[in-house]
Amino acid sequence: GLATLSVQRRRREIGIRKVLGASVGGVMATVLRDFVVLVGVAAVVAAPLAYLGMRRWLDDFAFRIDLTAVPFVGAAALALVIAVCTVGYHALRAATLNPVRALRQE
């Protein structure tokens, strides 16, 4: 939902960029950059909190295991892939639209 809203709000900007000669890849990179940064910041904030919560929860068990960074890096990578696929789809749809049509609607 956030990807759709963001692309719809930036439709005019995307239209102007296309009229001025931007490529589809350039437009997609512009839109994707914002979301990649957001997912990266979220992963950096969430990983230590999840580690501390999991460590406290696992301390109550009789058998101990060591937490490694692998599940946290995997979760961050999966979130990044999902975000890139979702936002990339919406950005591609917006980038391939006729820019005159996008500017006329505004």
One Martini backbone bead per residue (centre of mass of N, CA, C, O) as a GRO file, in nm:
protein
  106
    1GLY     BB    1   0.056   0.064  -0.020
    2LEU     BB    2   0.301   0.255   0.000
    3ALA     BB    3   0.393   0.224  -0.293
    4THR     BB    4   0.140   0.328  -0.431
    5LEU     BB    5   0.129   0.605  -0.296
    6SER     BB    6   0.406   0.708  -0.382
    7VAL     BB    7   0.366   0.684  -0.690
    8GLN     BB    8   0.111   0.862  -0.710
    9ARG     BB    9   0.248   1.122  -0.590
   10ARG     BB   10   0.494   1.095  -0.826
   11ARG     BB   11   0.371   1.113  -1.115
   12ARG     BB   12   0.454   1.396  -1.206
   13GLU     BB   13   0.757   1.363  -1.173
   14ILE     BB   14   0.780   1.127  -1.369
   15GLY     BB   15   0.670   1.278  -1.616
   16ILE     BB   16   0.888   1.496  -1.626
   17ARG     BB   17   1.130   1.308  -1.653
   18LYS     BB   18   1.036   1.178  -1.920
   19VAL     BB   19   1.026   1.439  -2.090
   20LEU     BB   20   1.344   1.498  -2.022
   21GLY     BB   21   1.475   1.179  -2.069
   22ALA     BB   22   1.419   0.956  -1.889
   23SER     BB   23   1.453   0.649  -1.791
   24VAL     BB   24   1.319   0.375  -1.659
   25GLY     BB   25   1.559   0.307  -1.473
   26GLY     BB   26   1.586   0.591  -1.345
   27VAL     BB   27   1.305   0.603  -1.221
   28MET     BB   28   1.326   0.345  -1.053
   29ALA     BB   29   1.573   0.430  -0.885
   30THR     BB   30   1.442   0.672  -0.747
   31VAL     BB   31   1.216   0.510  -0.602
   32LEU     BB   32   1.390   0.278  -0.469
   33ARG     BB   33   1.585   0.433  -0.286
   34ASP     BB   34   1.390   0.508  -0.058
   35PHE     BB   35   1.313   0.211   0.027
   36VAL     BB   36   1.592   0.100   0.086
   37VAL     BB   37   1.652   0.292   0.317
   38LEU     BB   38   1.413   0.215   0.497
   39VAL     BB   39   1.483  -0.087   0.526
   40GLY     BB   40   1.766  -0.046   0.643
   41VAL     BB   41   1.683   0.111   0.897
   42ALA     BB   42   1.490  -0.103   1.007
   43ALA     BB   43   1.705  -0.327   1.037
   44VAL     BB   44   1.896  -0.173   1.231
   45VAL     BB   45   1.679  -0.136   1.455
   46ALA     BB   46   1.558  -0.437   1.483
   47ALA     BB   47   1.794  -0.631   1.543
   48PRO     BB   48   1.870  -0.559   1.840
   49LEU     BB   49   1.585  -0.596   1.956
   50ALA     BB   50   1.553  -0.893   1.872
   51TYR     BB   51   1.798  -1.003   2.016
   52LEU     BB   52   1.717  -0.926   2.305
   53GLY     BB   53   1.444  -1.072   2.307
   54MET     BB   54   1.550  -1.356   2.239
   55ARG     BB   55   1.752  -1.384   2.469
   56ARG     BB   56   1.548  -1.357   2.700
   57TRP     BB   57   1.366  -1.595   2.612
   58LEU     BB   58   1.601  -1.822   2.598
   59ASP     BB   59   1.686  -1.816   2.909
   60ASP     BB   60   1.430  -2.006   3.008
   61PHE     BB   61   1.578  -2.243   2.898
   62ALA     BB   62   1.755  -2.534   2.944
   63PHE     BB   63   1.846  -2.511   2.655
   64ARG     BB   64   2.115  -2.381   2.481
   65ILE     BB   65   2.171  -2.115   2.246
   66ASP     BB   66   2.325  -1.953   1.983
   67LEU     BB   67   2.325  -1.646   1.850
   68THR     BB   68   2.312  -1.532   1.526
   69ALA     BB   69   2.316  -1.332   1.229
   70VAL     BB   70   2.158  -1.495   1.013
   71PRO     BB   71   1.851  -1.435   1.071
   72PHE     BB   72   1.879  -1.124   1.045
   73VAL     BB   73   1.993  -1.109   0.759
   74GLY     BB   74   1.768  -1.273   0.624
   75ALA     BB   75   1.534  -1.086   0.698
   76ALA     BB   76   1.647  -0.832   0.561
   77ALA     BB   77   1.670  -0.955   0.277
   78LEU     BB   78   1.373  -1.029   0.243
   79ALA     BB   79   1.259  -0.744   0.280
   80LEU     BB   80   1.416  -0.623   0.040
   81VAL     BB   81   1.299  -0.802  -0.183
   82ILE     BB   82   1.003  -0.731  -0.141
   83ALA     BB   83   1.032  -0.425  -0.180
   84VAL     BB   84   1.157  -0.428  -0.465
   85CYS     BB   85   0.928  -0.579  -0.606
   86THR     BB   86   0.693  -0.394  -0.535
   87VAL     BB   87   0.811  -0.117  -0.619
   88GLY     BB   88   0.904  -0.199  -0.901
   89TYR     BB   89   0.628  -0.252  -1.019
   90HIS     BB   90   0.508   0.035  -0.973
   91ALA     BB   91   0.736   0.189  -1.118
   92LEU     BB   92   0.703   0.055  -1.394
   93ARG     BB   93   0.415   0.144  -1.445
   94ALA     BB   94   0.478   0.453  -1.422
   95ALA     BB   95   0.720   0.463  -1.638
   96THR     BB   96   0.530   0.346  -1.890
   97LEU     BB   97   0.371   0.576  -1.902
   98ASN     BB   98   0.229   0.842  -2.029
   99PRO     BB   99   0.334   1.159  -1.954
  100VAL     BB  100   0.096   1.327  -2.060
  101ARG     BB  101  -0.123   1.188  -1.893
  102ALA     BB  102  -0.005   1.258  -1.613
  103LEU     BB  103  -0.006   1.575  -1.656
  104ARG     BB  104  -0.312   1.615  -1.730
  105GLN     BB  105  -0.439   1.519  -1.450
  106GLU     BB  106  -0.320   1.770  -1.272
   0.00000   0.00000   0.00000
